């Protein structure tokens, strides 16, 4: 692995190797040394967990970072191109973590620079490091990634995390249920990829009947900022709201995940339930991002 742009480029063995590495880092068995290295965190879109967990991961390994949180204070404001910005950062840093609103921006970055590039989200397309921390979270709670029944609920069209996660899980014989309001279904190209791999999936409207079957429920927010017309957002924003009452008949191993940020799709009284895993999931992100950086920079 030279870059991490899409989950399509990561095979089953590599996924399992990264999970094992993250676990060893979490348990303190491996301490990768990033001292003397500089990571550039270029975030053209807002971020809390991805930006800060990458920065935490870098610093926990003794590395340093330069951070751009929003392009507002950079020469992008003066009309500088993305390619020129990247070419400049290439002169300073040892690797780039980039989030951008344009699909394919991370791929473009790999063509411009000669240091490793990690995609921290490109528009509605991919968010591979989120998928990896989601897989690590699933593995920790289920003891396996194999043969699980997983529901993905919310904005499956414009939300990038579910695209990467569905692709990654497709290597492990899953059964998927997809529930999304309005026109926010899983994109056709993802469903075609799943069909080509003989992955079982069903699109459902009513989530009640499927809840007792689930190992994992993965809820996502409606991507308000990606709607062209605000009225369309208003129509769908309250379609699925998870409360403790919705989840009374769950399996013992059931976990509720969410990449965060949440808006209103999981009520805060769910947080105290034993299956609420989303903040732990965010914590797992630091270990997984340490693992990913370590692999790309060949620290381990
Ligand atoms: C997600 C993202 O940016 O795609 N957030 C994250 O990285 N945890 C989810 C979202 O914004 O809805």
PDB file of C-alpha atoms and ligand atoms in Angstrom:
ATOM      1  CA  UNK A   1       0.000   0.000   0.000  1.00  0.00           C
ATOM      2  CA  UNK A   2       1.391   3.379  -1.048  1.00  0.00           C
ATOM      3  CA  UNK A   3      -1.747   5.465  -0.657  1.00  0.00           C
ATOM      4  CA  UNK A   4      -5.179   4.884   0.839  1.00  0.00           C
ATOM      5  CA  UNK A   5      -7.717   6.406  -1.514  1.00  0.00           C
ATOM      6  CA  UNK A   6     -10.543   3.870  -1.713  1.00  0.00           C
ATOM      7  CA  UNK A   7     -11.581   0.661   0.055  1.00  0.00           C
ATOM      8  CA  UNK A   8     -11.561  -0.954  -3.382  1.00  0.00           C
ATOM      9  CA  UNK A   9      -7.774  -1.063  -3.211  1.00  0.00           C
ATOM     10  CA  UNK A  10      -7.670  -2.923   0.137  1.00  0.00           C
ATOM     11  CA  UNK A  11      -8.160  -6.688   0.040  1.00  0.00           C
ATOM     12  CA  UNK A  12      -9.355  -9.030   2.770  1.00  0.00           C
ATOM     13  CA  UNK A  13      -5.861  -9.958   4.001  1.00  0.00           C
ATOM     14  CA  UNK A  14      -4.832  -6.315   4.201  1.00  0.00           C
ATOM     15  CA  UNK A  15      -7.976  -5.470   6.154  1.00  0.00           C
ATOM     16  CA  UNK A  16      -7.265  -8.234   8.669  1.00  0.00           C
ATOM     17  CA  UNK A  17      -3.621  -7.207   8.936  1.00  0.00           C
ATOM     18  CA  UNK A  18      -4.593  -3.588   9.720  1.00  0.00           C
ATOM     19  CA  UNK A  19      -7.106  -4.746  12.331  1.00  0.00           C
ATOM     20  CA  UNK A  20      -4.458  -6.896  13.978  1.00  0.00           C
ATOM     21  CA  UNK A  21      -2.006  -4.001  13.928  1.00  0.00           C
ATOM     22  CA  UNK A  22      -4.566  -1.596  15.430  1.00  0.00           C
ATOM     23  CA  UNK A  23      -5.277  -4.126  18.199  1.00  0.00           C
ATOM     24  CA  UNK A  24      -1.584  -4.541  18.979  1.00  0.00           C
ATOM     25  CA  UNK A  25      -1.139  -0.774  19.094  1.00  0.00           C
ATOM     26  CA  UNK A  26      -4.181  -0.412  21.369  1.00  0.00           C
ATOM     27  CA  UNK A  27      -2.848  -3.116  23.685  1.00  0.00           C
ATOM     28  CA  UNK A  28       0.576  -1.463  23.805  1.00  0.00           C
ATOM     29  CA  UNK A  29       2.331  -4.456  22.216  1.00  0.00           C
ATOM     30  CA  UNK A  30       3.583  -2.405  19.282  1.00  0.00           C
ATOM     31  CA  UNK A  31       4.706   1.222  19.591  1.00  0.00           C
ATOM     32  CA  UNK A  32       5.346   2.627  16.101  1.00  0.00           C
ATOM     33  CA  UNK A  33       7.893   5.453  16.062  1.00  0.00           C
ATOM     34  CA  UNK A  34       6.911   8.434  13.926  1.00  0.00           C
ATOM     35  CA  UNK A  35       9.501  10.796  15.391  1.00  0.00           C
ATOM     36  CA  UNK A  36      11.093  13.091  12.837  1.00  0.00           C
ATOM     37  CA  UNK A  37       8.105  12.744  10.484  1.00  0.00           C
ATOM     38  CA  UNK A  38       5.603  15.427   9.561  1.00  0.00           C
ATOM     39  CA  UNK A  39       2.015  14.755   8.525  1.00  0.00           C
ATOM     40  CA  UNK A  40       0.034  17.417   6.657  1.00  0.00           C
ATOM     41  CA  UNK A  41      -3.659  17.388   7.531  1.00  0.00           C
ATOM     42  CA  UNK A  42      -5.450  19.236   4.740  1.00  0.00           C
ATOM     43  CA  UNK A  43      -9.139  19.569   5.521  1.00  0.00           C
ATOM     44  CA  UNK A  44     -11.135  21.516   2.941  1.00  0.00           C
ATOM     45  CA  UNK A  45     -14.388  20.305   4.556  1.00  0.00           C
ATOM     46  CA  UNK A  46     -15.393  20.453   8.244  1.00  0.00           C
ATOM     47  CA  UNK A  47     -14.270  17.645  10.542  1.00  0.00           C
ATOM     48  CA  UNK A  48     -14.067  16.830  14.231  1.00  0.00           C
ATOM     49  CA  UNK A  49     -13.214  13.150  14.667  1.00  0.00           C
ATOM     50  CA  UNK A  50     -11.244  12.511  11.504  1.00  0.00           C
ATOM     51  CA  UNK A  51      -9.032  15.578  11.876  1.00  0.00           C
ATOM     52  CA  UNK A  52      -8.440  15.296  15.612  1.00  0.00           C
ATOM     53  CA  UNK A  53      -8.018  11.531  15.683  1.00  0.00           C
ATOM     54  CA  UNK A  54      -5.426  11.712  12.909  1.00  0.00           C
ATOM     55  CA  UNK A  55      -3.622  14.453  14.795  1.00  0.00           C
ATOM     56  CA  UNK A  56      -3.862  12.426  18.006  1.00  0.00           C
ATOM     57  CA  UNK A  57      -2.580   9.322  16.212  1.00  0.00           C
ATOM     58  CA  UNK A  58       0.408  11.246  14.809  1.00  0.00           C
ATOM     59  CA  UNK A  59       1.314  12.781  18.156  1.00  0.00           C
ATOM     60  CA  UNK A  60       0.874   9.537  20.110  1.00  0.00           C
ATOM     61  CA  UNK A  61       3.524   8.049  17.815  1.00  0.00           C
ATOM     62  CA  UNK A  62       5.890  10.978  18.414  1.00  0.00           C
ATOM     63  CA  UNK A  63       5.321  12.614  15.035  1.00  0.00           C
ATOM     64  CA  UNK A  64       4.443  16.180  14.132  1.00  0.00           C
ATOM     65  CA  UNK A  65       1.653  17.724  12.094  1.00  0.00           C
ATOM     66  CA  UNK A  66       0.764  20.810  10.121  1.00  0.00           C
ATOM     67  CA  UNK A  67      -2.961  21.402   9.970  1.00  0.00           C
ATOM     68  CA  UNK A  68      -5.207  23.222   7.568  1.00  0.00           C
ATOM     69  CA  UNK A  69      -8.754  23.258   8.941  1.00  0.00           C
ATOM     70  CA  UNK A  70     -10.701  24.985   6.189  1.00  0.00           C
ATOM     71  CA  UNK A  71      -9.045  26.644   3.212  1.00  0.00           C
ATOM     72  CA  UNK A  72     -10.165  30.125   4.352  1.00  0.00           C
ATOM     73  CA  UNK A  73      -6.776  31.245   5.626  1.00  0.00           C
ATOM     74  CA  UNK A  74      -4.690  29.788   2.776  1.00  0.00           C
ATOM     75  CA  UNK A  75      -3.856  30.923  -0.752  1.00  0.00           C
ATOM     76  CA  UNK A  76      -6.750  28.800  -2.034  1.00  0.00           C
ATOM     77  CA  UNK A  77      -8.689  31.996  -1.198  1.00  0.00           C
ATOM     78  CA  UNK A  78      -6.499  33.866  -3.703  1.00  0.00           C
ATOM     79  CA  UNK A  79      -7.312  31.383  -6.436  1.00  0.00           C
ATOM     80  CA  UNK A  80      -4.473  28.894  -6.034  1.00  0.00           C
ATOM     81  CA  UNK A  81      -5.288  25.500  -7.552  1.00  0.00           C
ATOM     82  CA  UNK A  82      -5.538  22.295  -5.553  1.00  0.00           C
ATOM     83  CA  UNK A  83      -2.623  20.873  -7.533  1.00  0.00           C
ATOM     84  CA  UNK A  84      -0.366  23.830  -6.667  1.00  0.00           C
ATOM     85  CA  UNK A  85      -1.367  23.682  -2.998  1.00  0.00           C
ATOM     86  CA  UNK A  86      -0.547  19.974  -2.923  1.00  0.00           C
ATOM     87  CA  UNK A  87       2.744  20.454  -4.774  1.00  0.00           C
ATOM     88  CA  UNK A  88       3.768  22.971  -2.115  1.00  0.00           C
ATOM     89  CA  UNK A  89       2.828  20.725   0.795  1.00  0.00           C
ATOM     90  CA  UNK A  90       4.806  17.973  -0.954  1.00  0.00           C
ATOM     91  CA  UNK A  91       7.923  20.081  -0.308  1.00  0.00           C
ATOM     92  CA  UNK A  92       7.291  20.156   3.454  1.00  0.00           C
ATOM     93  CA  UNK A  93       5.592  17.005   4.727  1.00  0.00           C
ATOM     94  CA  UNK A  94       6.192  13.242   4.752  1.00  0.00           C
ATOM     95  CA  UNK A  95       2.542  12.330   4.120  1.00  0.00           C
ATOM     96  CA  UNK A  96      -0.799  13.979   3.438  1.00  0.00           C
ATOM     97  CA  UNK A  97      -4.203  13.316   4.950  1.00  0.00           C
ATOM     98  CA  UNK A  98      -6.788  15.132   2.852  1.00  0.00           C
ATOM     99  CA  UNK A  99     -10.520  15.778   2.977  1.00  0.00           C
ATOM    100  CA  UNK A 100     -12.139  17.574   0.058  1.00  0.00           C
ATOM    101  CA  UNK A 101     -15.673  18.153  -1.203  1.00  0.00           C
ATOM    102  CA  UNK A 102     -14.873  16.974  -4.730  1.00  0.00           C
ATOM    103  CA  UNK A 103     -15.124  13.254  -5.530  1.00  0.00           C
ATOM    104  CA  UNK A 104     -11.775  12.022  -6.804  1.00  0.00           C
ATOM    105  CA  UNK A 105      -9.748  14.790  -5.124  1.00  0.00           C
ATOM    106  CA  UNK A 106      -7.633  12.286  -3.171  1.00  0.00           C
ATOM    107  CA  UNK A 107      -6.956  10.301  -6.332  1.00  0.00           C
ATOM    108  CA  UNK A 108      -5.842  13.508  -8.035  1.00  0.00           C
ATOM    109  CA  UNK A 109      -3.535  14.207  -5.092  1.00  0.00           C
ATOM    110  CA  UNK A 110      -1.767  10.874  -5.589  1.00  0.00           C
ATOM    111  CA  UNK A 111      -0.998  11.935  -9.145  1.00  0.00           C
ATOM    112  CA  UNK A 112       0.458  15.289  -8.081  1.00  0.00           C
ATOM    113  CA  UNK A 113       2.604  14.379  -5.071  1.00  0.00           C
ATOM    114  CA  UNK A 114       5.178  11.675  -4.398  1.00  0.00           C
ATOM    115  CA  UNK A 115       4.479  11.230  -0.675  1.00  0.00           C
ATOM    116  CA  UNK A 116       1.714   8.928   0.659  1.00  0.00           C
ATOM    117  CA  UNK A 117      -1.837  10.292   0.496  1.00  0.00           C
ATOM    118  CA  UNK A 118      -4.634   9.203   2.804  1.00  0.00           C
ATOM    119  CA  UNK A 119      -8.185  10.026   1.739  1.00  0.00           C
ATOM    120  CA  UNK A 120     -10.055  11.446   4.726  1.00  0.00           C
ATOM    121  CA  UNK A 121     -13.253  11.792   2.691  1.00  0.00           C
ATOM    122  CA  UNK A 122     -13.809  12.956  -0.899  1.00  0.00           C
ATOM    123  CA  UNK A 123     -17.288  14.376  -1.396  1.00  0.00           C
ATOM    124  CA  UNK A 124     -19.960  11.699  -1.555  1.00  0.00           C
ATOM    125  CA  UNK A 125     -17.490   9.071  -2.728  1.00  0.00           C
ATOM    126  CA  UNK A 126     -15.203   7.339  -0.198  1.00  0.00           C
ATOM    127  CA  UNK A 127     -14.011   7.504   3.411  1.00  0.00           C
ATOM    128  CA  UNK A 128     -11.688   4.502   3.704  1.00  0.00           C
ATOM    129  CA  UNK A 129     -10.125   5.242   7.103  1.00  0.00           C
ATOM    130  CA  UNK A 130     -13.626   5.524   8.580  1.00  0.00           C
ATOM    131  CA  UNK A 131     -14.464   2.132   7.051  1.00  0.00           C
ATOM    132  CA  UNK A 132     -11.312   0.677   8.603  1.00  0.00           C
ATOM    133  CA  UNK A 133     -12.153   1.974  12.073  1.00  0.00           C
ATOM    134  CA  UNK A 134     -15.729   0.756  11.592  1.00  0.00           C
ATOM    135  CA  UNK A 135     -14.385  -2.705  10.729  1.00  0.00           C
ATOM    136  CA  UNK A 136     -12.104  -2.619  13.760  1.00  0.00           C
ATOM    137  CA  UNK A 137     -15.112  -1.698  15.920  1.00  0.00           C
ATOM    138  CA  UNK A 138     -17.198  -4.496  14.429  1.00  0.00           C
ATOM    139  CA  UNK A 139     -14.366  -6.968  14.939  1.00  0.00           C
ATOM    140  CA  UNK A 140     -13.896  -5.921  18.574  1.00  0.00           C
ATOM    141  CA  UNK A 141     -17.581  -6.282  19.393  1.00  0.00           C
ATOM    142  CA  UNK A 142     -18.431  -9.358  17.312  1.00  0.00           C
ATOM    143  CA  UNK A 143     -15.131 -11.228  17.459  1.00  0.00           C
ATOM    144  CA  UNK A 144     -15.297 -11.681  13.673  1.00  0.00           C
ATOM    145  CA  UNK A 145     -16.164  -9.863  10.467  1.00  0.00           C
ATOM    146  CA  UNK A 146     -17.505 -13.026   8.866  1.00  0.00           C
ATOM    147  CA  UNK A 147     -21.206 -13.836   8.206  1.00  0.00           C
ATOM    148  CA  UNK A 148     -22.699 -10.825   9.983  1.00  0.00           C
ATOM    149  CA  UNK A 149     -26.114  -9.233   9.469  1.00  0.00           C
ATOM    150  CA  UNK A 150     -25.777  -5.490   9.164  1.00  0.00           C
ATOM    151  CA  UNK A 151     -28.333  -2.746   8.607  1.00  0.00           C
ATOM    152  CA  UNK A 152     -27.280   0.591   7.150  1.00  0.00           C
ATOM    153  CA  UNK A 153     -29.810   3.308   7.807  1.00  0.00           C
ATOM    154  CA  UNK A 154     -30.015   6.947   6.718  1.00  0.00           C
ATOM    155  CA  UNK A 155     -28.472   8.810   3.822  1.00  0.00           C
ATOM    156  CA  UNK A 156     -26.893   5.975   1.881  1.00  0.00           C
ATOM    157  CA  UNK A 157     -26.567   7.987  -1.332  1.00  0.00           C
ATOM    158  CA  UNK A 158     -24.703  11.095  -0.217  1.00  0.00           C
ATOM    159  CA  UNK A 159     -23.029   9.619   2.880  1.00  0.00           C
ATOM    160  CA  UNK A 160     -19.580   8.348   1.916  1.00  0.00           C
ATOM    161  CA  UNK A 161     -18.892   6.186   4.978  1.00  0.00           C
ATOM    162  CA  UNK A 162     -21.468   3.561   4.004  1.00  0.00           C
ATOM    163  CA  UNK A 163     -20.023   3.240   0.500  1.00  0.00           C
ATOM    164  CA  UNK A 164     -16.573   2.361   1.817  1.00  0.00           C
ATOM    165  CA  UNK A 165     -17.957   0.146   4.586  1.00  0.00           C
ATOM    166  CA  UNK A 166     -20.294  -1.835   2.319  1.00  0.00           C
ATOM    167  CA  UNK A 167     -17.451  -2.478  -0.126  1.00  0.00           C
ATOM    168  CA  UNK A 168     -15.103  -3.572   2.653  1.00  0.00           C
ATOM    169  CA  UNK A 169     -17.616  -5.875   4.338  1.00  0.00           C
ATOM    170  CA  UNK A 170     -18.502  -7.483   1.023  1.00  0.00           C
ATOM    171  CA  UNK A 171     -15.326  -9.565   1.423  1.00  0.00           C
ATOM    172  CA  UNK A 172     -16.786 -11.254   4.529  1.00  0.00           C
ATOM    173  CA  UNK A 173     -20.082 -12.833   3.411  1.00  0.00           C
ATOM    174  CA  UNK A 174     -22.430 -10.297   5.019  1.00  0.00           C
ATOM    175  CA  UNK A 175     -26.204  -9.960   4.838  1.00  0.00           C
ATOM    176  CA  UNK A 176     -27.141  -6.311   4.392  1.00  0.00           C
ATOM    177  CA  UNK A 177     -30.358  -4.415   4.957  1.00  0.00           C
ATOM    178  CA  UNK A 178     -30.445  -0.898   3.563  1.00  0.00           C
ATOM    179  CA  UNK A 179     -33.048   1.628   4.726  1.00  0.00           C
ATOM    180  CA  UNK A 180     -33.076   5.166   3.411  1.00  0.00           C
ATOM    181  CA  UNK A 181     -35.752   7.830   2.907  1.00  0.00           C
ATOM    182  CA  UNK A 182     -36.753   9.461  -0.384  1.00  0.00           C
ATOM    183  CA  UNK A 183     -34.107   9.262  -3.053  1.00  0.00           C
ATOM    184  CA  UNK A 184     -31.258   8.531  -0.675  1.00  0.00           C
ATOM    185  CA  UNK A 185     -30.798   4.842  -1.526  1.00  0.00           C
ATOM    186  CA  UNK A 186     -27.420   3.179  -1.816  1.00  0.00           C
ATOM    187  CA  UNK A 187     -26.037   4.216  -5.236  1.00  0.00           C
ATOM    188  CA  UNK A 188     -26.491   1.809  -8.100  1.00  0.00           C
ATOM    189  CA  UNK A 189     -22.742   1.369  -8.666  1.00  0.00           C
ATOM    190  CA  UNK A 190     -22.324   0.066  -5.117  1.00  0.00           C
ATOM    191  CA  UNK A 191     -25.304  -2.287  -5.474  1.00  0.00           C
ATOM    192  CA  UNK A 192     -23.882  -3.540  -8.767  1.00  0.00           C
ATOM    193  CA  UNK A 193     -20.568  -4.272  -7.066  1.00  0.00           C
ATOM    194  CA  UNK A 194     -22.386  -6.182  -4.316  1.00  0.00           C
ATOM    195  CA  UNK A 195     -24.383  -8.197  -6.868  1.00  0.00           C
ATOM    196  CA  UNK A 196     -21.198  -9.052  -8.743  1.00  0.00           C
ATOM    197  CA  UNK A 197     -19.796 -10.479  -5.509  1.00  0.00           C
ATOM    198  CA  UNK A 198     -23.022 -12.356  -4.704  1.00  0.00           C
ATOM    199  CA  UNK A 199     -23.563 -10.360  -1.544  1.00  0.00           C
ATOM    200  CA  UNK A 200     -27.071 -10.665  -0.084  1.00  0.00           C
ATOM    201  CA  UNK A 201     -28.766  -7.299   0.386  1.00  0.00           C
ATOM    202  CA  UNK A 202     -32.312  -6.088   0.704  1.00  0.00           C
ATOM    203  CA  UNK A 203     -33.671  -2.553   0.594  1.00  0.00           C
ATOM    204  CA  UNK A 204     -36.372  -2.101   3.235  1.00  0.00           C
ATOM    205  CA  UNK A 205     -38.612   0.737   4.281  1.00  0.00           C
ATOM    206  CA  UNK A 206     -39.833  -0.542   7.642  1.00  0.00           C
ATOM    207  CA  UNK A 207     -36.922  -1.400   9.933  1.00  0.00           C
ATOM    208  CA  UNK A 208     -38.991  -2.970  12.714  1.00  0.00           C
ATOM    209  CA  UNK A 209     -39.106  -6.530  11.344  1.00  0.00           C
ATOM    210  CA  UNK A 210     -35.353  -6.716  10.736  1.00  0.00           C
ATOM    211  CA  UNK A 211     -34.174  -5.490  14.149  1.00  0.00           C
ATOM    212  CA  UNK A 212     -34.172  -8.900  15.933  1.00  0.00           C
ATOM    213  CA  UNK A 213     -31.913 -10.306  13.173  1.00  0.00           C
ATOM    214  CA  UNK A 214     -29.193  -7.684  13.392  1.00  0.00           C
ATOM    215  CA  UNK A 215     -25.656  -7.965  14.686  1.00  0.00           C
ATOM    216  CA  UNK A 216     -24.862  -4.369  13.745  1.00  0.00           C
ATOM    217  CA  UNK A 217     -26.988  -1.331  12.999  1.00  0.00           C
ATOM    218  CA  UNK A 218     -25.034   1.457  11.314  1.00  0.00           C
ATOM    219  CA  UNK A 219     -26.939   4.748  11.327  1.00  0.00           C
ATOM    220  CA  UNK A 220     -25.873   7.829   9.356  1.00  0.00           C
ATOM    221  CA  UNK A 221     -27.055  11.423   9.251  1.00  0.00           C
ATOM    222  CA  UNK A 222     -28.832  12.988   6.302  1.00  0.00           C
ATOM    223  CA  UNK A 223     -26.127  14.979   4.487  1.00  0.00           C
ATOM    224  CA  UNK A 224     -27.877  18.348   4.606  1.00  0.00           C
ATOM    225  CA  UNK A 225     -24.968  20.329   3.136  1.00  0.00           C
ATOM    226  CA  UNK A 226     -24.971  18.147   0.013  1.00  0.00           C
ATOM    227  CA  UNK A 227     -28.623  18.873  -0.887  1.00  0.00           C
ATOM    228  CA  UNK A 228     -29.196  21.353  -3.710  1.00  0.00           C
ATOM    229  CA  UNK A 229     -32.673  22.258  -2.395  1.00  0.00           C
ATOM    230  CA  UNK A 230     -33.223  22.680   1.347  1.00  0.00           C
ATOM    231  CA  UNK A 231     -36.915  21.713   1.047  1.00  0.00           C
ATOM    232  CA  UNK A 232     -35.856  18.246  -0.100  1.00  0.00           C
ATOM    233  CA  UNK A 233     -33.809  17.887   3.070  1.00  0.00           C
ATOM    234  CA  UNK A 234     -36.740  19.004   5.253  1.00  0.00           C
ATOM    235  CA  UNK A 235     -38.900  16.239   3.733  1.00  0.00           C
ATOM    236  CA  UNK A 236     -36.563  13.415   4.720  1.00  0.00           C
ATOM    237  CA  UNK A 237     -34.709  14.636   7.803  1.00  0.00           C
ATOM    238  CA  UNK A 238     -36.916  12.882  10.350  1.00  0.00           C
ATOM    239  CA  UNK A 239     -37.543   9.654   8.463  1.00  0.00           C
ATOM    240  CA  UNK A 240     -35.597   7.313  10.775  1.00  0.00           C
ATOM    241  CA  UNK A 241     -35.102   8.247  14.406  1.00  0.00           C
ATOM    242  CA  UNK A 242     -33.618   5.586  16.668  1.00  0.00           C
ATOM    243  CA  UNK A 243     -34.870   5.630  20.274  1.00  0.00           C
ATOM    244  CA  UNK A 244     -34.518   2.947  22.989  1.00  0.00           C
ATOM    245  CA  UNK A 245     -38.086   1.877  22.163  1.00  0.00           C
ATOM    246  CA  UNK A 246     -37.121   1.017  18.600  1.00  0.00           C
ATOM    247  CA  UNK A 247     -34.415  -1.348  19.886  1.00  0.00           C
ATOM    248  CA  UNK A 248     -36.219  -3.417  22.512  1.00  0.00           C
ATOM    249  CA  UNK A 249     -35.898  -6.744  20.674  1.00  0.00           C
ATOM    250  CA  UNK A 250     -32.198  -6.835  19.839  1.00  0.00           C
ATOM    251  CA  UNK A 251     -29.731  -9.744  20.023  1.00  0.00           C
ATOM    252  CA  UNK A 252     -27.244  -9.942  22.919  1.00  0.00           C
ATOM    253  CA  UNK A 253     -24.294  -9.164  20.663  1.00  0.00           C
ATOM    254  CA  UNK A 254     -26.104  -6.282  18.934  1.00  0.00           C
ATOM    255  CA  UNK A 255     -24.226  -2.983  18.561  1.00  0.00           C
ATOM    256  CA  UNK A 256     -25.417   0.387  17.390  1.00  0.00           C
ATOM    257  CA  UNK A 257     -22.818   2.308  15.412  1.00  0.00           C
ATOM    258  CA  UNK A 258     -22.704   5.769  13.838  1.00  0.00           C
ATOM    259  CA  UNK A 259     -19.722   7.518  12.211  1.00  0.00           C
ATOM    260  CA  UNK A 260     -20.850  10.776  13.879  1.00  0.00           C
ATOM    261  CA  UNK A 261     -21.704  13.624  13.811  1.00  0.00           C
ATOM    262  CA  UNK A 262     -25.289  12.785  14.728  1.00  0.00           C
ATOM    263  CA  UNK A 263     -28.008  15.343  14.283  1.00  0.00           C
ATOM    264  CA  UNK A 264     -31.304  13.842  15.445  1.00  0.00           C
ATOM    265  CA  UNK A 265     -31.225  10.290  14.056  1.00  0.00           C
ATOM    266  CA  UNK A 266     -30.259   8.690  17.381  1.00  0.00           C
ATOM    267  CA  UNK A 267     -31.830  10.284  20.464  1.00  0.00           C
ATOM    268  CA  UNK A 268     -29.429  11.023  23.326  1.00  0.00           C
ATOM    269  CA  UNK A 269     -31.304   8.699  25.715  1.00  0.00           C
ATOM    270  CA  UNK A 270     -29.948   5.802  23.631  1.00  0.00           C
ATOM    271  CA  UNK A 271     -26.391   6.718  24.729  1.00  0.00           C
ATOM    272  CA  UNK A 272     -26.680   4.934  28.080  1.00  0.00           C
ATOM    273  CA  UNK A 273     -27.835   1.643  26.520  1.00  0.00           C
ATOM    274  CA  UNK A 274     -25.224  -1.128  26.500  1.00  0.00           C
ATOM    275  CA  UNK A 275     -25.349  -1.470  22.723  1.00  0.00           C
ATOM    276  CA  UNK A 276     -24.577   2.242  22.084  1.00  0.00           C
ATOM    277  CA  UNK A 277     -21.064   2.026  20.670  1.00  0.00           C
ATOM    278  CA  UNK A 278     -20.513   5.245  18.676  1.00  0.00           C
ATOM    279  CA  UNK A 279     -18.193   7.060  21.078  1.00  0.00           C
ATOM    280  CA  UNK A 280     -16.116   3.934  21.594  1.00  0.00           C
ATOM    281  CA  UNK A 281     -16.093   3.680  17.806  1.00  0.00           C
ATOM    282  CA  UNK A 282     -14.626   7.202  17.598  1.00  0.00           C
ATOM    283  CA  UNK A 283     -11.964   6.185  20.132  1.00  0.00           C
ATOM    284  CA  UNK A 284     -11.053   3.150  18.022  1.00  0.00           C
ATOM    285  CA  UNK A 285     -10.293   5.588  15.211  1.00  0.00           C
ATOM    286  CA  UNK A 286      -7.063   6.696  16.851  1.00  0.00           C
ATOM    287  CA  UNK A 287      -5.632   3.149  16.981  1.00  0.00           C
ATOM    288  CA  UNK A 288      -6.725   2.346  13.453  1.00  0.00           C
ATOM    289  CA  UNK A 289      -5.265   5.592  12.117  1.00  0.00           C
ATOM    290  CA  UNK A 290      -2.008   4.838  13.899  1.00  0.00           C
ATOM    291  CA  UNK A 291      -2.043   1.454  12.160  1.00  0.00           C
ATOM    292  CA  UNK A 292      -2.748   2.976   8.734  1.00  0.00           C
ATOM    293  CA  UNK A 293      -0.001   5.610   9.031  1.00  0.00           C
ATOM    294  CA  UNK A 294       2.436   2.945  10.281  1.00  0.00           C
ATOM    295  CA  UNK A 295       1.726   0.731   7.278  1.00  0.00           C
ATOM    296  CA  UNK A 296       1.996   3.507   4.705  1.00  0.00           C
ATOM    297  CA  UNK A 297       5.234   4.854   6.152  1.00  0.00           C
ATOM    298  CA  UNK A 298       6.541   1.334   6.722  1.00  0.00           C
ATOM    299  CA  UNK A 299       7.184   1.938  10.415  1.00  0.00           C
ATOM    300  CA  UNK A 300       6.237  -1.656  11.264  1.00  0.00           C
TER     301      UNK A 300
HETATM  302  C1  LIG B   1     -18.484  11.395   8.385  1.00  0.00           C
HETATM  303  C2  LIG B   1     -17.943  12.046   7.133  1.00  0.00           C
HETATM  304  O1  LIG B   1     -17.267  13.066   7.204  1.00  0.00           O
HETATM  305  O2  LIG B   1     -18.194  11.476   6.082  1.00  0.00           O
HETATM  306  N1  LIG B   1     -17.897  11.861   9.547  1.00  0.00           N
HETATM  307  C3  LIG B   1     -16.757  11.248   9.993  1.00  0.00           C
HETATM  308  O3  LIG B   1     -15.722  11.332   9.372  1.00  0.00           O
HETATM  309  N2  LIG B   1     -16.841  10.535  11.116  1.00  0.00           N
HETATM  310  C4  LIG B   1     -19.943  11.334   8.467  1.00  0.00           C
HETATM  311  C5  LIG B   1     -20.773  12.549   8.188  1.00  0.00           C
HETATM  312  O4  LIG B   1     -20.280  13.651   7.967  1.00  0.00           O
HETATM  313  O5  LIG B   1     -21.994  12.380   8.222  1.00  0.00           O
END
